[in-house]
Amino acid sequence: MYRIINKRDLTDITKLFEVDAPLVARRAQAGHFVMVRVAECGERIPITIADYDREAGTVTIVVQEAGKTSAWINALEEGDEFVDFVGPLGQVAPMADSGHVVLLGGGFGVAPIHPVARDLKEKGVEVTSIIGARSEDLLIFEDEMARVSDRVLVATDDGSKGTHGFVTDVLDAMIEDGESIDEVIAIGPMPMMEATAKVTRPHGITTWVSMDPIMVDGTGMCGVCRLTVGGEMKFGCVDGPFFDGHQVDFEEAHKRVKMYESEERIAYERYQNNEKVCQRGGGCDG
Amino acid sequence: MADRKDDRWVKTPIAQQPVEARIKNFNEVALGYSDDDMKREAARCLKCKNPKCEEGCPVNVPIREFIEHLQNDDVEAAVHSILSTNSLPAICGRVCPQEEQCELVCVLSKRGDPVGIGRLERYVADYGIENNIGMETVGESKSHKVAVVGSGPAGLTAAGDLARMGYQVTVFEALHVPGGVLMYGIPEFRLPKDLVQREIANLEAMGVEIRPNVVVGATLTIDDLFEEGYAAVFVGSGAGLPKFVGIPGENLLGVYSANEFLTRINLMKAYQFPECDTPVKIGRSVAVIGAGNTAMDSARTALRSGAEEVHIVYRRSDQEMTARIEEYEHAIAEGIQFHWLTNPIEFLGDEDGWLRGMRCVQMELGEPDASGRARPVPIEGSEFEMDVDTVVLALGTNPNPLVPRYTPGLETESWGGIITEEETGHTKREGVFAGGDVVTGAATVILAMGAGKQAATAIDEYIQKKYGSK
């Protein structure tokens, strides 16, 4: 069991959890993810790590409510435990050695971009972070990002903070202004990552996106996370999560994540209506 | 073969759930022998002086001895007899292909049916579980620690044997429950999960420590294990990497690997959605591609999950099918439709990316290929469309690449199998042994168990030689 040591409300629907998982913390690096299960009847879901503390033996994740499992996780309190917390899985984030890297974090995707920024900064890379959300009250990690970036730019969809628009609009403006950018890394909702790749493609700027396909085991066993990248089949779990954004078949990836949309709705409604919600460690027959 | 039920040449039949009932549930199909069935079947054994059956068993079960105990009505002694070499008899009694092993060489099979060794083993194992008869360690307790990577048939067998010799054994499992393919792959109706956990609990009672949620290669490396003081490591991480066909439409919604399909249902209990959270989507008409045991398991699972029709599509003929005949017969009885010499060439989708059909071509058999089986060749102009909305690809699996990828010095074949010394399972890396599907590619439970057993002996010899016998 993996105990929650610390819980912090980042927004009404976004929570941060520091979880006791020494083995995961020991090898965790920026870009890695964990497979998490809330209870015996829960599903296994991938969550990209937001931070780790090797000495304390803890791993930090940030979860935004979007369905049953994320709502259930966010209802957990300090002292509660995850039944499973497996990792670190996947490949480490691409790390440039020099130059100017622009990081884009959208929504709760700002959390996992944070350790990427920190590691790049430590290597002496110039880091510009563009972070965004639908509105100011959903914006997270602004101070944290400021500490590990040379510059932080903010965009909100409704204009309540920073640029009125998307993070990609800010990126586009930077490019138009003739700023020299060596590499772009984007973590966030799939449309935002696709838009990022679209903005950088004409300029030939290397762009990494962190794909978040459906997973079951997270170790390369089932293949549900398969993506087409540069015309080849790749597994999000073991080959990713980072892929060349200009090579990813986003159209296919969009369709594949919708496979269980109707089931996800049923599960979420049942959860909200408190209907036959699985109990921790219990069976599912009753 | 004679057909009279009491004939001494006929194997005592095993009770089964009737077809109409079983296709609507996930309960076990074969119900096992009654006491009388057991006695009748045990009495058929001739107690050969030189029992050929035992040579046919990859884990050396003392078959003659255990059946003799049954003839003497001493089931408990029979349990101990089997447990002396086999840690997982309830599993073996259900999923071993006895017809290719012990029963193949039974002398009775020269004139009639062989002794139902598998069914008797199952009876004995179930008696042992019901009466809490566990394994006993025979070796003196040793100070050396051995790590086992993967808790499937190979790993559990190696762990059982090493624990019996007195070693301190820790088994590392990537998933949240131990059992590997016995849990995620083989369906409940063929191998009840409760039994798998009971046999694993027997190993734990002998001192084997099981650590789930540890992905060796990610959470820990083999080098970490040596640093933590393990004297040797056995890698039995299986063949978990699914093969895809590489034809258009493979990524359409509704196309599953058998691993995904079976894992959702067996391990994650998707058939209980929405009480359990993991869903699975099964359409009206399901096609399973392939004709091995996994294909039969997938087809019969789809049927039980509500598919109206289930097809098995195979590019070769029934003669080349690799499934056990028993599984094939069960599938036929349950109404699975077989399409031999048929190969999918394209999966067809709608605009939202959902599978709506499959384009196939008829095949004919040509000259033998590398596998020694007749090579299927497409017949020109024979293309046709099948109306299916779910496809399960049961084309086999390759060895799991995680451990070799992150273990310096571990060499692999081009297809991913870890290279080992045949007799011992010793890899190119000192102190690291491997066996089962990660070495051979996808094979059977019992062959993996045989490899685990062989490696356990080799590990004991290696440790004794290197560190002395304490």
Coordinates of N, CA and C in Angstrom, one line a residue, chain A residues 124-237:
Chain A
G124 N 21.8 24.1 -17.4 CA 22.3 25.4 -17.9 C 21.5 25.8 -19.2
V125 N 20.4 25.1 -19.5 CA 19.6 25.4 -20.7 C 18.8 26.6 -20.3
E126 N 18.6 27.5 -21.3 CA 17.6 28.6 -21.1 C 16.2 28.1 -21.3
V127 N 15.4 28.4 -20.2 CA 14.0 27.8 -20.2 C 13.0 28.9 -20.2
T128 N 12.1 28.9 -21.2 CA 10.9 29.7 -21.2 C 9.7 28.7 -21.0
S129 N 8.9 29.0 -20.0 CA 7.8 28.2 -19.8 C 6.5 29.0 -20.1
I130 N 5.7 28.4 -20.9 CA 4.4 29.0 -21.2 C 3.3 28.1 -20.6
I131 N 2.6 28.6 -19.6 CA 1.7 27.8 -18.9 C 0.3 28.4 -19.1
G132 N -0.7 27.5 -19.1 CA -2.1 28.0 -19.3 C -3.1 27.1 -18.7
A133 N -4.3 27.6 -18.8 CA -5.5 26.9 -18.3 C -6.7 27.6 -18.9
R134 N -7.9 27.0 -18.6 CA -9.1 27.6 -19.1 C -9.3 29.0 -18.5
S135 N -9.1 29.1 -17.2 CA -9.2 30.4 -16.5 C -8.2 30.5 -15.4
E136 N -8.1 31.6 -14.8 CA -7.1 31.9 -13.7 C -7.3 30.9 -12.6
D137 N -8.5 30.6 -12.2 CA -8.7 29.7 -11.0 C -8.3 28.3 -11.3
L138 N -8.0 27.9 -12.5 CA -7.6 26.6 -12.8 C -6.1 26.5 -13.1
L139 N -5.4 27.7 -13.0 CA -4.0 27.7 -13.3 C -3.2 27.2 -12.1
I140 N -2.3 26.3 -12.3 CA -1.5 25.8 -11.2 C 0.0 26.0 -11.4
F141 N 0.7 25.9 -10.3 CA 2.2 25.9 -10.3 C 2.9 27.1 -10.9
E142 N 2.2 28.3 -10.8 CA 2.8 29.5 -11.4 C 4.1 29.8 -10.7
D143 N 4.1 29.8 -9.3 CA 5.3 30.1 -8.5 C 6.3 29.1 -8.7
E144 N 5.9 27.8 -8.7 CA 6.9 26.7 -8.9 C 7.6 26.9 -10.2
M145 N 6.9 27.2 -11.2 CA 7.5 27.3 -12.6 C 8.4 28.5 -12.6
A146 N 8.1 29.5 -11.9 CA 8.9 30.7 -11.9 C 10.3 30.4 -11.3
R147 N 10.3 29.5 -10.4 CA 11.6 29.2 -9.7 C 12.5 28.4 -10.6
V148 N 12.0 27.7 -11.6 CA 12.8 26.8 -12.4 C 12.8 27.2 -13.9
S149 N 12.4 28.4 -14.1 CA 12.4 28.9 -15.5 C 13.0 30.3 -15.6
D150 N 13.6 30.6 -16.7 CA 14.1 32.0 -16.9 C 13.0 33.0 -17.1
R151 N 11.9 32.5 -17.6 CA 10.8 33.3 -17.9 C 9.5 32.5 -17.9
V152 N 8.5 33.0 -17.3 CA 7.2 32.3 -17.4 C 6.1 33.2 -18.1
L153 N 5.5 32.7 -19.0 CA 4.4 33.4 -19.7 C 3.1 32.6 -19.5
V154 N 2.0 33.4 -19.3 CA 0.7 32.8 -18.9 C -0.3 33.1 -20.0
A155 N -1.1 32.1 -20.3 CA -2.3 32.3 -21.1 C -3.5 31.7 -20.5
T156 N -4.6 32.3 -20.6 CA -5.9 31.6 -20.2 C -6.9 31.8 -21.3
D157 N -7.7 30.8 -21.5 CA -8.7 30.7 -22.6 C -9.7 31.9 -22.5
D158 N -10.0 32.3 -21.2 CA -11.0 33.4 -21.0 C -10.3 34.7 -20.8
G159 N -9.0 34.8 -20.8 CA -8.3 36.1 -20.6 C -8.3 36.5 -19.1
S160 N -8.7 35.7 -18.2 CA -8.7 36.1 -16.8 C -7.3 36.3 -16.2
K161 N -6.3 35.8 -16.9 CA -4.9 36.0 -16.5 C -4.0 35.8 -17.8
G162 N -3.0 36.7 -17.9 CA -2.0 36.6 -19.0 C -2.7 36.9 -20.3
T163 N -2.1 36.3 -21.3 CA -2.6 36.4 -22.7 C -4.0 35.8 -22.8
H164 N -4.9 36.5 -23.4 CA -6.2 35.9 -23.7 C -6.1 35.0 -24.9
G165 N -6.1 33.7 -24.6 CA -5.9 32.7 -25.7 C -5.3 31.5 -25.2
F166 N -4.7 30.7 -26.1 CA -4.0 29.5 -25.8 C -2.5 29.6 -25.7
V167 N -1.9 28.7 -25.0 CA -0.5 28.7 -24.8 C 0.2 28.7 -26.2
T168 N -0.5 28.1 -27.1 CA 0.1 28.0 -28.5 C 0.1 29.4 -29.2
D169 N -0.8 30.2 -28.8 CA -0.8 31.6 -29.3 C 0.4 32.3 -28.9
V170 N 0.8 32.1 -27.6 CA 2.0 32.8 -27.1 C 3.2 32.3 -27.8
L171 N 3.2 31.0 -28.0 CA 4.4 30.4 -28.7 C 4.5 30.9 -30.1
D172 N 3.4 31.0 -30.8 CA 3.3 31.5 -32.1 C 3.9 32.9 -32.2
A173 N 3.4 33.8 -31.2 CA 3.9 35.2 -31.1 C 5.4 35.2 -30.9
M174 N 5.9 34.3 -30.1 CA 7.4 34.3 -29.8 C 8.1 34.0 -31.1
I175 N 7.6 33.1 -31.9 CA 8.2 32.7 -33.1 C 8.2 33.9 -34.1
E176 N 7.0 34.5 -34.2 CA 6.8 35.6 -35.1 C 7.7 36.8 -34.7
D177 N 8.0 36.9 -33.4 CA 8.9 38.0 -33.0 C 10.4 37.6 -33.3
G178 N 10.5 36.5 -33.9 CA 11.9 36.1 -34.3 C 12.8 35.6 -33.1
E179 N 12.2 35.2 -32.0 CA 13.0 34.6 -31.0 C 13.6 33.3 -31.4
S180 N 14.8 33.1 -31.0 CA 15.5 31.8 -31.4 C 15.1 30.7 -30.4
I181 N 14.5 29.7 -30.9 CA 14.0 28.5 -30.1 C 14.6 27.3 -30.7
D182 N 15.3 26.5 -29.8 CA 16.0 25.3 -30.2 C 15.0 24.1 -30.1
E183 N 14.2 24.1 -29.1 CA 13.4 22.9 -28.9 C 12.1 23.3 -28.1
V184 N 11.0 22.5 -28.4 CA 9.8 22.8 -27.7 C 9.3 21.4 -27.1
I185 N 8.9 21.5 -25.8 CA 8.3 20.3 -25.2 C 6.9 20.7 -24.7
A186 N 5.9 19.9 -25.0 CA 4.5 20.2 -24.6 C 3.9 19.1 -23.8
I187 N 3.3 19.4 -22.7 CA 2.5 18.4 -21.9 C 1.2 19.0 -21.6
G188 N 0.1 18.3 -22.0 CA -1.2 18.8 -21.7 C -2.2 18.1 -22.5
P189 N -3.4 18.6 -22.6 CA -4.5 17.9 -23.4 C -4.0 17.7 -24.8
M190 N -4.5 16.6 -25.5 CA -4.1 16.3 -26.8 C -4.3 17.4 -27.8
P191 N -5.4 18.1 -27.8 CA -5.6 19.1 -28.8 C -4.5 20.2 -28.7
M192 N -4.1 20.5 -27.4 CA -3.1 21.5 -27.2 C -1.7 21.1 -27.7
M193 N -1.4 19.7 -27.6 CA -0.1 19.2 -28.0 C -0.1 19.2 -29.6
E194 N -1.3 18.8 -30.1 CA -1.4 18.8 -31.6 C -1.2 20.2 -32.2
A195 N -1.8 21.2 -31.5 CA -1.7 22.6 -31.9 C -0.3 23.1 -31.8
T196 N 0.4 22.6 -30.8 CA 1.8 23.0 -30.6 C 2.7 22.5 -31.8
A197 N 2.5 21.3 -32.2 CA 3.2 20.7 -33.3 C 2.9 21.4 -34.6
K198 N 1.6 21.9 -34.7 CA 1.2 22.6 -35.9 C 1.9 24.0 -36.0
V199 N 2.1 24.6 -34.8 CA 2.7 25.9 -34.8 C 4.2 25.8 -35.2
T200 N 4.9 24.8 -34.7 CA 6.3 24.7 -34.8 C 6.7 24.1 -36.2
R201 N 5.8 23.3 -36.7 CA 6.2 22.5 -37.9 C 6.8 23.4 -39.1
P202 N 6.1 24.5 -39.4 CA 6.6 25.3 -40.6 C 8.0 25.8 -40.3
H203 N 8.4 25.9 -39.0 CA 9.7 26.5 -38.7 C 10.7 25.4 -38.4
G204 N 10.3 24.2 -38.5 CA 11.3 23.1 -38.3 C 11.8 23.0 -36.9
I205 N 11.1 23.5 -35.9 CA 11.6 23.4 -34.5 C 11.2 22.0 -33.9
T206 N 12.3 21.4 -33.4 CA 12.0 20.0 -32.8 C 11.0 20.2 -31.7
T207 N 10.0 19.3 -31.7 CA 8.9 19.4 -30.8 C 8.5 18.1 -30.2
W208 N 8.6 18.0 -28.9 CA 8.3 16.7 -28.2 C 6.9 16.9 -27.5
V209 N 6.1 15.9 -27.7 CA 4.8 15.9 -27.0 C 4.7 14.7 -26.1
S210 N 4.0 14.8 -25.0 CA 3.9 13.7 -24.0 C 2.5 13.0 -24.2
M211 N 2.5 11.9 -24.9 CA 1.2 11.3 -25.3 C 0.6 10.6 -24.1
D212 N -0.7 10.6 -24.0 CA -1.4 10.1 -22.9 C -2.5 9.1 -23.3
P213 N -2.1 8.0 -24.0 CA -3.2 7.1 -24.5 C -3.7 6.3 -23.4
I214 N -4.8 5.5 -23.7 CA -5.4 4.6 -22.7 C -4.3 3.5 -22.5
M215 N -4.2 3.1 -21.2 CA -3.3 2.0 -20.9 C -4.0 1.0 -20.0
V216 N -3.5 -0.2 -20.0 CA -4.0 -1.2 -19.0 C -2.9 -1.6 -18.1
D217 N -1.8 -2.3 -18.6 CA -0.8 -2.7 -17.7 C 0.3 -1.6 -17.6
G218 N 0.6 -0.9 -18.7 CA 1.6 0.2 -18.6 C 3.1 -0.4 -18.8
T219 N 3.2 -1.7 -19.1 CA 4.6 -2.2 -19.2 C 4.8 -2.9 -20.6
G220 N 4.0 -2.6 -21.6 CA 4.3 -3.1 -22.9 C 3.6 -4.4 -23.2
M221 N 2.6 -4.8 -22.4 CA 2.0 -6.1 -22.5 C 0.8 -6.2 -23.3
C222 N 0.0 -5.1 -23.3 CA -1.3 -5.2 -24.0 C -1.5 -4.5 -25.3
G223 N -0.7 -3.4 -25.5 CA -0.7 -2.8 -26.8 C -1.9 -1.8 -27.0
V224 N -2.7 -1.6 -26.0 CA -3.9 -0.7 -26.2 C -3.4 0.8 -26.4
C225 N -2.2 1.1 -25.9 CA -1.6 2.4 -26.0 C -0.9 2.7 -27.3
R226 N -1.1 1.8 -28.3 CA -0.4 1.9 -29.6 C -0.8 3.2 -30.3
L227 N 0.3 3.8 -30.9 CA 0.2 5.0 -31.6 C 0.9 4.8 -33.0
T228 N 0.5 5.7 -33.9 CA 1.3 5.6 -35.2 C 2.2 6.9 -35.1
V229 N 3.5 6.6 -35.2 CA 4.5 7.7 -35.2 C 5.4 7.5 -36.3
G230 N 5.4 8.5 -37.2 CA 6.2 8.4 -38.4 C 5.9 7.1 -39.2
G231 N 4.6 6.8 -39.2 CA 4.2 5.6 -40.0 C 4.5 4.3 -39.3
E232 N 5.1 4.3 -38.1 CA 5.3 3.0 -37.4 C 4.5 2.9 -36.2
M233 N 4.2 1.6 -35.8 CA 3.5 1.4 -34.5 C 4.4 1.6 -33.3
K234 N 4.0 2.4 -32.4 CA 4.8 2.6 -31.1 C 3.8 2.4 -30.0
F235 N 4.4 1.9 -28.9 CA 3.6 1.8 -27.6 C 3.9 3.0 -26.7
G236 N 2.8 3.7 -26.4 CA 2.9 4.8 -25.5 C 3.7 4.5 -24.2
C237 N 3.4 3.3 -23.7 CA 3.9 3.0 -22.3 C 5.4 2.8 -22.3

